[in-house]
mmCIF file of C-alpha atoms in Angstrom:
data_model
loop_
_atom_site.group_PDB
_atom_site.id
_atom_site.type_symbol
_atom_site.label_atom_id
_atom_site.label_comp_id
_atom_site.label_asym_id
_atom_site.label_seq_id
_atom_site.Cartn_x
_atom_site.Cartn_y
_atom_site.Cartn_z
ATOM 1 C CA MET A 1 -13.146 -4.023 -29.455
ATOM 2 C CA THR A 2 -14.963 -1.301 -27.552
ATOM 3 C CA ARG A 3 -15.785 -1.404 -23.852
ATOM 4 C CA LEU A 4 -19.443 -1.788 -24.837
ATOM 5 C CA ASP A 5 -18.651 -4.954 -26.811
ATOM 6 C CA GLU A 6 -16.606 -6.369 -23.948
ATOM 7 C CA LYS A 7 -19.346 -5.791 -21.388
ATOM 8 C CA LEU A 8 -22.103 -7.133 -23.638
ATOM 9 C CA ALA A 9 -20.006 -10.253 -24.226
ATOM 10 C CA ARG A 10 -19.532 -10.794 -20.496
ATOM 11 C CA ILE A 11 -23.253 -10.337 -19.839
ATOM 12 C CA ALA A 12 -24.129 -12.757 -22.653
ATOM 13 C CA ALA A 13 -21.663 -15.341 -21.338
ATOM 14 C CA ASP A 14 -23.150 -15.274 -17.837
ATOM 15 C CA PRO A 15 -26.568 -13.559 -17.832
ATOM 16 C CA ALA A 16 -27.372 -14.478 -14.244
ATOM 17 C CA GLY A 17 -23.957 -13.992 -12.694
ATOM 18 C CA SER A 18 -22.377 -11.061 -14.530
ATOM 19 C CA LYS A 19 -22.109 -7.853 -12.506
ATOM 20 C CA GLU A 20 -21.565 -5.671 -15.568
ATOM 21 C CA PHE A 21 -23.715 -2.577 -15.950
ATOM 22 C CA ILE A 22 -23.425 -0.379 -19.032
ATOM 23 C CA ILE A 23 -23.853 3.402 -19.070
ATOM 24 C CA CYS A 24 -24.706 5.252 -22.272
ATOM 25 C CA ASP A 25 -24.855 9.006 -22.766
ATOM 26 C CA ALA A 26 -27.604 9.694 -25.303
ATOM 27 C CA LYS A 27 -26.364 12.795 -27.109
ATOM 28 C CA ASP A 28 -28.727 12.467 -30.093
ATOM 29 C CA SER A 29 -31.187 15.108 -28.891
ATOM 30 C CA ASP A 30 -30.715 17.357 -31.934
ATOM 31 C CA MET A 31 -32.760 14.822 -33.919
ATOM 32 C CA GLY A 32 -35.735 15.400 -31.645
ATOM 33 C CA PHE A 33 -35.587 18.904 -30.230
ATOM 34 C CA GLY A 34 -33.875 20.805 -33.033
ATOM 35 C CA LEU A 35 -31.980 23.958 -32.107
ATOM 36 C CA ALA A 36 -33.222 23.873 -28.506
ATOM 37 C CA HIS A 37 -31.808 20.401 -27.822
ATOM 38 C CA GLY A 38 -28.756 21.608 -25.918
ATOM 39 C CA GLY A 39 -30.864 23.373 -23.338
ATOM 40 C CA ALA A 40 -30.977 26.943 -22.153
ATOM 41 C CA MET A 41 -27.889 28.897 -21.195
ATOM 42 C CA ARG A 42 -27.781 30.092 -17.595
ATOM 43 C CA ASP A 43 -26.167 32.986 -15.740
ATOM 44 C CA GLN A 44 -23.883 32.658 -12.717
ATOM 45 C CA ASP A 45 -26.892 32.311 -10.418
ATOM 46 C CA GLY A 46 -28.277 29.401 -12.410
ATOM 47 C CA ASN A 47 -31.095 31.372 -14.038
ATOM 48 C CA GLU A 48 -31.952 30.872 -17.710
ATOM 49 C CA ASN A 49 -30.908 33.894 -19.781
ATOM 50 C CA GLY A 50 -33.190 33.326 -22.775
ATOM 51 C CA ARG A 51 -30.498 31.937 -25.085
ATOM 52 C CA MET A 52 -29.932 28.355 -26.178
ATOM 53 C CA ARG A 53 -26.590 26.608 -26.060
ATOM 54 C CA SER A 54 -24.808 26.414 -29.390
ATOM 55 C CA ARG A 55 -23.757 23.297 -31.238
ATOM 56 C CA GLU A 56 -20.123 23.935 -30.333
ATOM 57 C CA MET A 57 -21.018 24.109 -26.628
ATOM 58 C CA PHE A 58 -22.801 20.785 -26.997
ATOM 59 C CA LEU A 59 -19.864 19.181 -28.822
ATOM 60 C CA GLU A 60 -17.465 20.470 -26.188
ATOM 61 C CA GLN A 61 -19.483 18.623 -23.558
ATOM 62 C CA VAL A 62 -19.139 15.418 -25.588
ATOM 63 C CA ARG A 63 -15.374 15.920 -25.840
ATOM 64 C CA ALA A 64 -15.159 16.332 -22.067
ATOM 65 C CA ILE A 65 -17.191 13.159 -21.500
ATOM 66 C CA VAL A 66 -14.919 11.191 -23.824
ATOM 67 C CA GLU A 67 -11.891 12.493 -21.928
ATOM 68 C CA GLN A 68 -13.534 11.515 -18.612
ATOM 69 C CA ASP A 69 -13.806 7.946 -19.966
ATOM 70 C CA ILE A 70 -16.585 6.585 -17.737
ATOM 71 C CA VAL A 71 -19.483 5.982 -20.127
ATOM 72 C CA ASP A 72 -19.415 2.937 -22.382
ATOM 73 C CA LEU A 73 -21.363 4.361 -25.340
ATOM 74 C CA ILE A 74 -22.108 7.831 -26.659
ATOM 75 C CA LEU A 75 -25.098 8.112 -28.966
ATOM 76 C CA LEU A 76 -24.972 10.925 -31.546
ATOM 77 C CA SER A 77 -26.736 12.211 -34.626
ATOM 78 C CA VAL A 78 -24.932 11.316 -37.851
ATOM 79 C CA SER A 79 -23.749 14.892 -38.384
ATOM 80 C CA ASN A 80 -22.210 15.117 -34.911
ATOM 81 C CA MET A 81 -20.731 11.623 -35.255
ATOM 82 C CA GLU A 82 -19.128 12.703 -38.523
ATOM 83 C CA GLN A 83 -17.651 15.798 -36.895
ATOM 84 C CA LEU A 84 -16.303 14.124 -33.768
ATOM 85 C CA ALA A 85 -15.485 10.577 -34.855
ATOM 86 C CA THR A 86 -14.490 11.024 -38.489
ATOM 87 C CA ARG A 87 -13.089 14.542 -38.772
ATOM 88 C CA GLU A 88 -11.666 15.060 -35.284
ATOM 89 C CA LYS A 89 -10.907 11.352 -34.737
ATOM 90 C CA LEU A 90 -12.014 11.859 -31.140
ATOM 91 C CA PHE A 91 -12.718 8.175 -30.565
ATOM 92 C CA ASP A 92 -9.673 6.711 -32.320
ATOM 93 C CA THR A 93 -7.823 6.173 -29.043
ATOM 94 C CA SER A 94 -10.911 5.670 -26.874
ATOM 95 C CA ASP A 95 -12.596 2.480 -25.661
ATOM 96 C CA ILE A 96 -15.971 4.250 -25.751
ATOM 97 C CA ALA A 97 -18.309 3.020 -28.484
ATOM 98 C CA VAL A 98 -19.817 5.461 -30.976
ATOM 99 C CA GLY A 99 -23.527 5.109 -31.696
ATOM 100 C CA ILE A 100 -25.878 6.952 -34.029
ATOM 101 C CA ARG A 101 -29.633 7.388 -34.046
ATOM 102 C CA ALA A 102 -30.623 5.478 -37.159
ATOM 103 C CA ASN A 103 -34.221 6.700 -37.387
ATOM 104 C CA ASP A 104 -36.359 9.559 -36.166
ATOM 105 C CA THR A 105 -40.032 8.665 -35.804
ATOM 106 C CA THR A 106 -42.510 11.536 -35.690
ATOM 107 C CA ASP A 107 -43.282 11.126 -31.984
ATOM 108 C CA ALA A 108 -39.668 12.188 -31.330
ATOM 109 C CA TRP A 109 -40.123 15.497 -33.175
ATOM 110 C CA ALA A 110 -40.339 17.568 -29.990
ATOM 111 C CA LEU A 111 -39.963 20.970 -31.613
ATOM 112 C CA ARG A 112 -41.048 24.231 -30.059
ATOM 113 C CA ASN A 113 -44.595 25.260 -31.053
ATOM 114 C CA ALA A 114 -45.114 22.043 -33.080
ATOM 115 C CA ALA A 115 -48.000 19.549 -32.983
ATOM 116 C CA TYR A 116 -46.364 16.468 -34.527
ATOM 117 C CA ARG A 117 -46.754 14.398 -31.366
ATOM 118 C CA GLN A 118 -50.525 14.761 -31.301
ATOM 119 C CA VAL A 119 -50.954 11.955 -33.855
ATOM 120 C CA PRO A 120 -49.817 8.313 -33.605
ATOM 121 C CA SER A 121 -46.121 7.775 -34.237
ATOM 122 C CA MET A 122 -45.200 7.449 -37.904
ATOM 123 C CA PRO A 123 -41.957 5.825 -39.088
ATOM 124 C CA PHE A 124 -39.321 8.032 -40.667
ATOM 125 C CA ARG A 125 -35.584 7.726 -41.219
ATOM 126 C CA THR A 126 -33.220 10.558 -42.111
ATOM 127 C CA ALA A 127 -30.007 8.580 -41.629
ATOM 128 C CA GLU A 128 -28.509 6.302 -44.267
ATOM 129 C CA ILE A 129 -26.618 3.267 -42.988
ATOM 130 C CA ALA A 130 -24.028 3.740 -45.739
ATOM 131 C CA ASP A 131 -23.046 7.033 -44.091
ATOM 132 C CA CYS A 132 -22.523 5.364 -40.719
ATOM 133 C CA VAL A 133 -20.460 2.229 -41.309
ATOM 134 C CA SER A 134 -16.750 2.569 -40.577
ATOM 135 C CA SER A 135 -14.290 1.999 -43.395
ATOM 136 C CA GLU A 136 -10.529 1.708 -43.479
ATOM 137 C CA GLY A 137 -9.084 4.947 -42.164
ATOM 138 C CA ALA A 138 -12.489 6.455 -41.321
ATOM 139 C CA ARG A 139 -13.984 5.725 -37.880
ATOM 140 C CA ARG A 140 -17.714 6.232 -37.944
ATOM 141 C CA ALA A 141 -20.371 4.466 -35.879
ATOM 142 C CA ASP A 142 -19.991 1.156 -34.075
ATOM 143 C CA ILE A 143 -23.726 0.670 -33.574
ATOM 144 C CA GLY A 144 -27.053 2.292 -34.431
ATOM 145 C CA LEU A 145 -30.251 2.878 -32.495
ATOM 146 C CA TYR A 146 -33.538 2.014 -34.168
ATOM 147 C CA SER A 147 -36.660 3.322 -32.451
ATOM 148 C CA ILE A 148 -40.258 2.186 -32.643
ATOM 149 C CA THR A 149 -43.417 3.311 -30.845
ATOM 150 C CA PHE A 150 -46.462 1.058 -30.662
ATOM 151 C CA ASN A 151 -49.841 2.777 -30.264
ATOM 152 C CA ASN A 152 -52.442 -0.024 -30.287
ATOM 153 C CA ASP A 153 -53.355 1.219 -33.760
ATOM 154 C CA ALA A 154 -53.237 -1.641 -36.279
ATOM 155 C CA GLU A 155 -52.474 0.480 -39.344
ATOM 156 C CA ALA A 156 -49.893 2.714 -37.666
ATOM 157 C CA ASP A 157 -48.187 -0.187 -35.915
ATOM 158 C CA ARG A 158 -48.107 -2.237 -39.126
ATOM 159 C CA ASP A 159 -46.381 0.642 -40.922
ATOM 160 C CA SER A 160 -43.858 0.944 -38.089
ATOM 161 C CA LEU A 161 -43.091 -2.781 -38.188
ATOM 162 C CA GLU A 162 -42.685 -2.781 -41.967
ATOM 163 C CA SER A 163 -40.176 0.053 -41.692
ATOM 164 C CA PHE A 164 -38.352 -1.860 -38.954
ATOM 165 C CA ARG A 165 -38.190 -4.906 -41.246
ATOM 166 C CA ASP A 166 -36.732 -2.800 -44.070
ATOM 167 C CA PHE A 167 -34.129 -1.338 -41.722
ATOM 168 C CA ARG A 168 -33.088 -4.798 -40.526
ATOM 169 C CA ARG A 169 -32.520 -5.970 -44.081
ATOM 170 C CA GLU A 170 -30.304 -2.984 -44.777
ATOM 171 C CA ALA A 171 -28.422 -3.313 -41.489
ATOM 172 C CA VAL A 172 -27.727 -7.027 -41.973
ATOM 173 C CA ALA A 173 -26.523 -6.435 -45.544
ATOM 174 C CA ALA A 174 -24.135 -3.740 -44.317
ATOM 175 C CA GLY A 175 -22.983 -5.714 -41.270
ATOM 176 C CA PHE A 176 -24.179 -2.860 -39.065
ATOM 177 C CA PRO A 177 -25.287 -3.810 -35.525
ATOM 178 C CA TYR A 178 -28.151 -1.997 -33.847
ATOM 179 C CA PHE A 179 -30.112 -1.835 -30.627
ATOM 180 C CA LEU A 180 -33.852 -1.357 -30.379
ATOM 181 C CA GLU A 181 -35.576 1.476 -28.548
ATOM 182 C CA VAL A 182 -39.255 1.018 -27.729
ATOM 183 C CA PHE A 183 -41.184 3.989 -26.398
ATOM 184 C CA ASN A 184 -44.481 3.855 -24.577
ATOM 185 C CA PRO A 185 -47.481 4.842 -26.738
ATOM 186 C CA ASN A 186 -47.475 8.558 -27.458
ATOM 187 C CA LEU A 187 -51.291 8.633 -27.481
ATOM 188 C CA GLU A 188 -54.001 6.947 -25.443
ATOM 189 C CA GLN A 189 -55.479 4.366 -27.804
ATOM 190 C CA GLY A 190 -57.747 2.177 -25.692
ATOM 191 C CA LEU A 191 -55.040 1.352 -23.144
ATOM 192 C CA THR A 192 -55.359 1.923 -19.420
ATOM 193 C CA PRO A 193 -52.318 3.117 -17.452
ATOM 194 C CA GLU A 194 -52.371 -0.229 -15.646
ATOM 195 C CA GLY A 195 -52.479 -2.240 -18.869
ATOM 196 C CA MET A 196 -49.940 -0.245 -20.861
ATOM 197 C CA PRO A 197 -46.719 -1.815 -19.454
ATOM 198 C CA SER A 198 -47.805 -5.375 -20.269
ATOM 199 C CA TYR A 199 -48.977 -4.203 -23.706
ATOM 200 C CA VAL A 200 -45.535 -2.746 -24.447
ATOM 201 C CA ASN A 201 -43.754 -5.884 -23.214
ATOM 202 C CA ASP A 202 -45.961 -8.057 -25.417
ATOM 203 C CA CYS A 203 -45.317 -5.795 -28.415
ATOM 204 C CA ILE A 204 -41.553 -6.104 -27.944
ATOM 205 C CA ILE A 205 -41.526 -9.892 -27.767
ATOM 206 C CA ARG A 206 -44.067 -10.307 -30.575
ATOM 207 C CA SER A 207 -42.140 -7.965 -32.890
ATOM 208 C CA LEU A 208 -38.904 -9.942 -32.403
ATOM 209 C CA ALA A 209 -40.384 -13.452 -32.477
ATOM 210 C CA ALA A 210 -39.779 -13.968 -36.207
ATOM 211 C CA VAL A 211 -36.425 -12.151 -36.319
ATOM 212 C CA PRO A 212 -33.434 -14.517 -36.777
ATOM 213 C CA GLN A 213 -30.355 -14.221 -34.612
ATOM 214 C CA ASN A 214 -28.267 -12.362 -37.202
ATOM 215 C CA ALA A 215 -30.885 -9.595 -37.429
ATOM 216 C CA ARG A 216 -31.772 -9.224 -33.755
ATOM 217 C CA PRO A 217 -30.879 -6.126 -31.710
ATOM 218 C CA ARG A 218 -27.819 -6.274 -29.467
ATOM 219 C CA PHE A 219 -29.983 -4.983 -26.623
ATOM 220 C CA LEU A 220 -33.173 -3.076 -25.826
ATOM 221 C CA LYS A 221 -33.770 0.482 -24.650
ATOM 222 C CA VAL A 222 -37.171 0.821 -22.970
ATOM 223 C CA VAL A 223 -39.124 3.040 -20.612
ATOM 224 C CA TYR A 224 -38.968 1.987 -16.973
ATOM 225 C CA ASN A 225 -42.593 1.096 -16.278
ATOM 226 C CA GLY A 226 -42.024 -0.102 -12.734
ATOM 227 C CA PRO A 227 -40.585 -3.185 -11.020
ATOM 228 C CA ARG A 228 -43.142 -5.701 -12.265
ATOM 229 C CA ALA A 229 -42.823 -4.743 -15.935
ATOM 230 C CA MET A 230 -39.017 -4.625 -15.800
ATOM 231 C CA GLU A 231 -38.751 -7.989 -14.046
ATOM 232 C CA GLU A 232 -41.166 -9.524 -16.539
ATOM 233 C CA LEU A 233 -39.253 -8.312 -19.599
ATOM 234 C CA ALA A 234 -35.741 -8.864 -18.246
ATOM 235 C CA GLY A 235 -36.645 -12.333 -16.985
ATOM 236 C CA TYR A 236 -38.273 -13.559 -20.191
ATOM 237 C CA ASP A 237 -35.168 -14.400 -22.208
ATOM 238 C CA PRO A 238 -31.608 -14.248 -20.821
ATOM 239 C CA ASN A 239 -30.354 -13.602 -24.357
ATOM 240 C CA LEU A 240 -32.352 -10.361 -24.568
ATOM 241 C CA ILE A 241 -30.395 -7.687 -22.694
ATOM 242 C CA VAL A 242 -32.641 -4.909 -21.399
ATOM 243 C CA GLY A 243 -31.672 -1.268 -20.953
ATOM 244 C CA VAL A 244 -33.664 1.631 -19.565
ATOM 245 C CA LEU A 245 -34.025 5.110 -21.051
ATOM 246 C CA GLY A 246 -33.927 8.232 -18.927
ATOM 247 C CA GLY A 247 -36.901 10.301 -20.061
ATOM 248 C CA GLY A 248 -37.152 13.892 -18.822
ATOM 249 C CA SER A 249 -34.514 15.681 -16.766
ATOM 250 C CA GLY A 250 -36.201 15.618 -13.335
ATOM 251 C CA THR A 251 -34.278 15.874 -10.071
ATOM 252 C CA THR A 252 -30.865 14.382 -9.443
ATOM 253 C CA TYR A 253 -32.536 11.819 -7.189
ATOM 254 C CA ASP A 254 -34.899 10.901 -10.055
ATOM 255 C CA CYS A 255 -31.889 10.113 -12.233
ATOM 256 C CA LEU A 256 -29.988 8.043 -9.711
ATOM 257 C CA LYS A 257 -33.025 6.297 -8.236
ATOM 258 C CA LEU A 258 -34.148 5.312 -11.750
ATOM 259 C CA LEU A 259 -30.774 3.753 -12.482
ATOM 260 C CA HIS A 260 -30.745 1.979 -9.110
ATOM 261 C CA ASP A 261 -34.267 0.578 -9.410
ATOM 262 C CA ALA A 262 -33.947 -0.435 -13.054
ATOM 263 C CA LYS A 263 -30.784 -2.383 -12.243
ATOM 264 C CA LYS A 264 -32.417 -3.959 -9.187
ATOM 265 C CA TYR A 265 -35.236 -5.349 -11.315
ATOM 266 C CA GLY A 266 -33.162 -6.650 -14.206
ATOM 267 C CA ALA A 267 -31.907 -3.849 -16.465
ATOM 268 C CA ARG A 268 -28.243 -4.090 -17.478
ATOM 269 C CA ILE A 269 -27.920 -0.734 -19.236
ATOM 270 C CA ALA A 270 -28.847 2.891 -18.495
ATOM 271 C CA LEU A 271 -29.180 5.074 -21.587
ATOM 272 C CA PHE A 272 -29.739 8.593 -20.291
ATOM 273 C CA GLY A 273 -29.899 11.804 -22.322
ATOM 274 C CA ARG A 274 -31.501 14.848 -20.730
ATOM 275 C CA LYS A 275 -30.683 13.605 -17.235
ATOM 276 C CA ILE A 276 -27.012 14.086 -18.152
ATOM 277 C CA ASN A 277 -27.155 16.818 -20.783
ATOM 278 C CA LEU A 278 -29.286 19.216 -18.721
ATOM 279 C CA ALA A 279 -27.532 18.641 -15.396
ATOM 280 C CA GLU A 280 -25.564 21.452 -13.742
ATOM 281 C CA ASP A 281 -22.444 19.282 -14.007
ATOM 282 C CA PRO A 282 -22.787 16.476 -16.563
ATOM 283 C CA LEU A 283 -19.412 14.974 -15.645
ATOM 284 C CA GLY A 284 -20.361 14.922 -11.980
ATOM 285 C CA MET A 285 -23.688 13.292 -12.807
ATOM 286 C CA ILE A 286 -21.973 10.565 -14.825
ATOM 287 C CA ARG A 287 -19.514 9.969 -11.990
ATOM 288 C CA GLN A 288 -22.348 9.425 -9.509
ATOM 289 C CA MET A 289 -24.249 7.219 -11.966
ATOM 290 C CA ARG A 290 -21.228 4.933 -12.200
ATOM 291 C CA LEU A 291 -20.913 4.725 -8.413
ATOM 292 C CA VAL A 292 -24.605 3.889 -8.000
ATOM 293 C CA ALA A 293 -24.431 1.316 -10.800
ATOM 294 C CA ASP A 294 -21.446 -0.341 -9.114
ATOM 295 C CA GLY A 295 -23.273 -0.442 -5.782
ATOM 296 C CA GLU A 296 -20.703 1.753 -4.072
ATOM 297 C CA VAL A 297 -23.200 4.401 -2.937
ATOM 298 C CA SER A 298 -26.960 4.715 -2.561
ATOM 299 C CA PRO A 299 -28.947 7.198 -4.668
ATOM 300 C CA THR A 300 -29.335 9.451 -1.612
ATOM 301 C CA GLU A 301 -25.604 9.391 -0.891
ATOM 302 C CA ALA A 302 -24.893 10.092 -4.551
ATOM 303 C CA VAL A 303 -27.152 13.161 -4.588
ATOM 304 C CA LYS A 304 -25.354 14.557 -1.550
ATOM 305 C CA ALA A 305 -21.965 13.889 -3.136
ATOM 306 C CA TYR A 306 -23.130 15.517 -6.370
ATOM 307 C CA HIS A 307 -24.121 18.695 -4.505
ATOM 308 C CA ALA A 308 -20.802 18.695 -2.668
ATOM 309 C CA GLY A 309 -19.122 18.567 -6.058
ATOM 310 C CA LEU A 310 -21.172 21.525 -7.287
ATOM 311 C CA ALA A 311 -20.058 23.525 -4.253
ATOM 312 C CA LYS A 312 -16.403 22.791 -5.034
ATOM 313 C CA LEU A 313 -16.971 24.019 -8.591
ATOM 314 C CA ASN A 314 -18.760 27.147 -7.324
ATOM 315 C CA THR A 315 -21.716 26.083 -9.466
ATOM 316 C CA THR A 316 -25.169 27.172 -8.331
ATOM 317 C CA PRO A 317 -27.491 24.148 -8.142
ATOM 318 C CA PHE A 318 -30.866 24.318 -9.868
ATOM 319 C CA ARG A 319 -32.530 23.093 -6.666
ATOM 320 C CA SER A 320 -31.714 23.026 -2.988
ATOM 321 C CA LEU A 321 -30.313 19.745 -1.694
ATOM 322 C CA GLU A 322 -33.604 19.105 0.076
ATOM 323 C CA ASP A 323 -35.592 19.545 -3.142
ATOM 324 C CA ASP A 324 -33.073 17.570 -5.195
ATOM 325 C CA LEU A 325 -33.467 14.591 -2.852
ATOM 326 C CA ARG A 326 -37.135 14.308 -3.814
ATOM 327 C CA THR A 327 -38.542 12.215 -6.624
ATOM 328 C CA THR A 328 -40.917 13.774 -9.134
ATOM 329 C CA ASP A 329 -41.452 10.588 -11.157
ATOM 330 C CA PRO A 330 -44.580 8.639 -10.110
ATOM 331 C CA VAL A 331 -43.106 5.312 -11.276
ATOM 332 C CA LEU A 332 -40.340 5.695 -8.669
ATOM 333 C CA MET A 333 -42.657 6.524 -5.772
#
């Protein structure tokens, strides 16, 4: 049993009293950003040098995070899961769960110079569940992520829900657990900024209302749309465990404040990608995330400790401490 399974079981056994908080490193960015997903390489002064990090650099970061052994789940593309979990057997002696991104809707195609995200999200799935399920002697994925984006467009949303239904059938038949990611609409389709959070919450509950227990997601991964929306969703059903996604990279304070606030208002999981991957020191960021999640330090204290860690590593920070203690995310202000 992985650490993820153990923590989910403890949360399910005591939804109101459990102090467990799960941290996931979302390393599936190659399915959205293509070659540029690893981020730009930087010189000794922290300036981008015009080159992108290679796949091997990205995989080396994953290996280091597994060795650090703080996160509870690492989410990968199938190809990187195959390399690390199956060929290298990186997770064979680890308590960290292996996840894969099971679908790649068009609103996640964030390629350079592309226009895919200018139309309502369309369902698409590259991955095959048969390639992901572990077999005797071959560790693969322990869980998959299925993503859906509602756009207040009846035809587009119907297509997305039909694809979700087909995926569930396949997952149940294969005995493959999944969790459900729900993005905010990628286009404005008759929704006001004030009305969008309640729309998304309603979409989530409506889409799962007719799903039996054996086909339901283990947990949710959603955008943090503020205290009211998080409290509403997390408080609706104690059997529906809610996690928050990280979004853009932002400042270090953005990352740690988001985790702190999401937990405060009911989230039990932080599933962060770029906020870890694009940090000056991903291991240091994860360390501070764990401390904030456990209530040992405040977000402000964690930012200061993170910068102290950068100084010890002789790593040039992207921002001054003063600038890194600011929030750039309106939902956190």
